[in-house]
Amino acid sequence: MSKQVNYSLDMSNTWEDLYAHVDLEDVDIGPGDSVKLHQVPVDLPYGQKRQVKGKASYFKASALKRWFITTFSRFEITMLYEVSFSSTRFSKQRARELSLQKKS
């Protein structure tokens, strides 16, 4: 079941900024909820900023979907944990090779 709400869309495509922010009026978005904006300008030429107001369809997630997304999304965040400060990977085998080269 969808609900019609008003939205305000702020877009920018400039040297300093590249973004599109949507503010929905009187709606609290939760996990699993979806929003479909109607009559949104698809193309924003370089160097311009634009604000658009219009209608959007808001779909509330079911309790089961909300629970599933809340529970299992915690595992998805682990994909962001890999951090490296070098351009190459440094393995234990490579560390042994380097230490043997220093001894020679």
PDB file of C-alpha atoms in Angstrom, residues 7-57:
ATOM      1  CA  TYR A   7       9.061  16.058  -1.523  1.00  0.00           C
ATOM      2  CA  SER A   8      11.741  18.655  -2.043  1.00  0.00           C
ATOM      3  CA  LEU A   9      14.742  17.675  -4.184  1.00  0.00           C
ATOM      4  CA  ASP A  10      17.958  19.704  -4.081  1.00  0.00           C
ATOM      5  CA  MET A  11      20.449  18.812  -6.857  1.00  0.00           C
ATOM      6  CA  SER A  12      23.879  20.099  -7.802  1.00  0.00           C
ATOM      7  CA  ASN A  13      26.321  19.259 -10.610  1.00  0.00           C
ATOM      8  CA  THR A  14      29.191  21.723 -10.203  1.00  0.00           C
ATOM      9  CA  TRP A  15      32.950  21.613  -9.779  1.00  0.00           C
ATOM     10  CA  GLU A  16      32.572  21.752  -5.983  1.00  0.00           C
ATOM     11  CA  ASP A  17      29.497  19.543  -5.525  1.00  0.00           C
ATOM     12  CA  LEU A  18      27.757  16.544  -7.039  1.00  0.00           C
ATOM     13  CA  TYR A  19      24.693  15.544  -5.044  1.00  0.00           C
ATOM     14  CA  ALA A  20      20.941  14.991  -4.934  1.00  0.00           C
ATOM     15  CA  HIS A  21      19.215  15.321  -1.545  1.00  0.00           C
ATOM     16  CA  VAL A  22      15.559  14.447  -1.035  1.00  0.00           C
ATOM     17  CA  ASP A  23      13.460  15.670   1.878  1.00  0.00           C
ATOM     18  CA  LEU A  24      10.083  14.002   2.378  1.00  0.00           C
ATOM     19  CA  GLU A  25       7.408  15.922   4.260  1.00  0.00           C
ATOM     20  CA  ASP A  26       6.039  14.263   7.407  1.00  0.00           C
ATOM     21  CA  VAL A  27       7.575  10.821   6.730  1.00  0.00           C
ATOM     22  CA  ASP A  28       9.919   8.833   8.934  1.00  0.00           C
ATOM     23  CA  ILE A  29      11.930   6.464   6.709  1.00  0.00           C
ATOM     24  CA  GLY A  30      12.845   3.106   8.247  1.00  0.00           C
ATOM     25  CA  PRO A  31      14.789   0.010   7.172  1.00  0.00           C
ATOM     26  CA  GLY A  32      13.265  -1.602   4.081  1.00  0.00           C
ATOM     27  CA  ASP A  33      11.009   1.327   3.199  1.00  0.00           C
ATOM     28  CA  SER A  34      11.121   2.572  -0.381  1.00  0.00           C
ATOM     29  CA  VAL A  35      10.307   5.860  -2.077  1.00  0.00           C
ATOM     30  CA  LYS A  36       9.533   6.537  -5.722  1.00  0.00           C
ATOM     31  CA  LEU A  37       9.787  10.151  -6.904  1.00  0.00           C
ATOM     32  CA  HIS A  38       7.457  11.244  -9.725  1.00  0.00           C
ATOM     33  CA  GLN A  39       8.393  13.628 -12.555  1.00  0.00           C
ATOM     34  CA  VAL A  40      12.034  14.077 -11.547  1.00  0.00           C
ATOM     35  CA  PRO A  41      14.388  15.793 -14.011  1.00  0.00           C
ATOM     36  CA  VAL A  42      16.875  13.135 -15.095  1.00  0.00           C
ATOM     37  CA  ASP A  43      19.518  15.389 -16.639  1.00  0.00           C
ATOM     38  CA  LEU A  44      21.225  18.242 -14.821  1.00  0.00           C
ATOM     39  CA  PRO A  45      23.784  20.010 -17.034  1.00  0.00           C
ATOM     40  CA  TYR A  46      27.266  20.628 -15.632  1.00  0.00           C
ATOM     41  CA  GLY A  47      27.600  23.807 -13.594  1.00  0.00           C
ATOM     42  CA  GLN A  48      23.978  23.986 -12.476  1.00  0.00           C
ATOM     43  CA  LYS A  49      22.048  23.633  -9.249  1.00  0.00           C
ATOM     44  CA  ARG A  50      18.322  23.016  -9.090  1.00  0.00           C
ATOM     45  CA  GLN A  51      15.540  22.632  -6.535  1.00  0.00           C
ATOM     46  CA  VAL A  52      12.440  20.652  -7.464  1.00  0.00           C
ATOM     47  CA  LYS A  53       9.219  20.032  -5.549  1.00  0.00           C
ATOM     48  CA  GLY A  54       6.757  17.295  -6.358  1.00  0.00           C
ATOM     49  CA  LYS A  55       4.896  14.183  -5.272  1.00  0.00           C
ATOM     50  CA  ALA A  56       6.380  10.839  -4.255  1.00  0.00           C
ATOM     51  CA  SER A  57       4.984   7.394  -3.494  1.00  0.00           C
TER      52      SER A  57
END
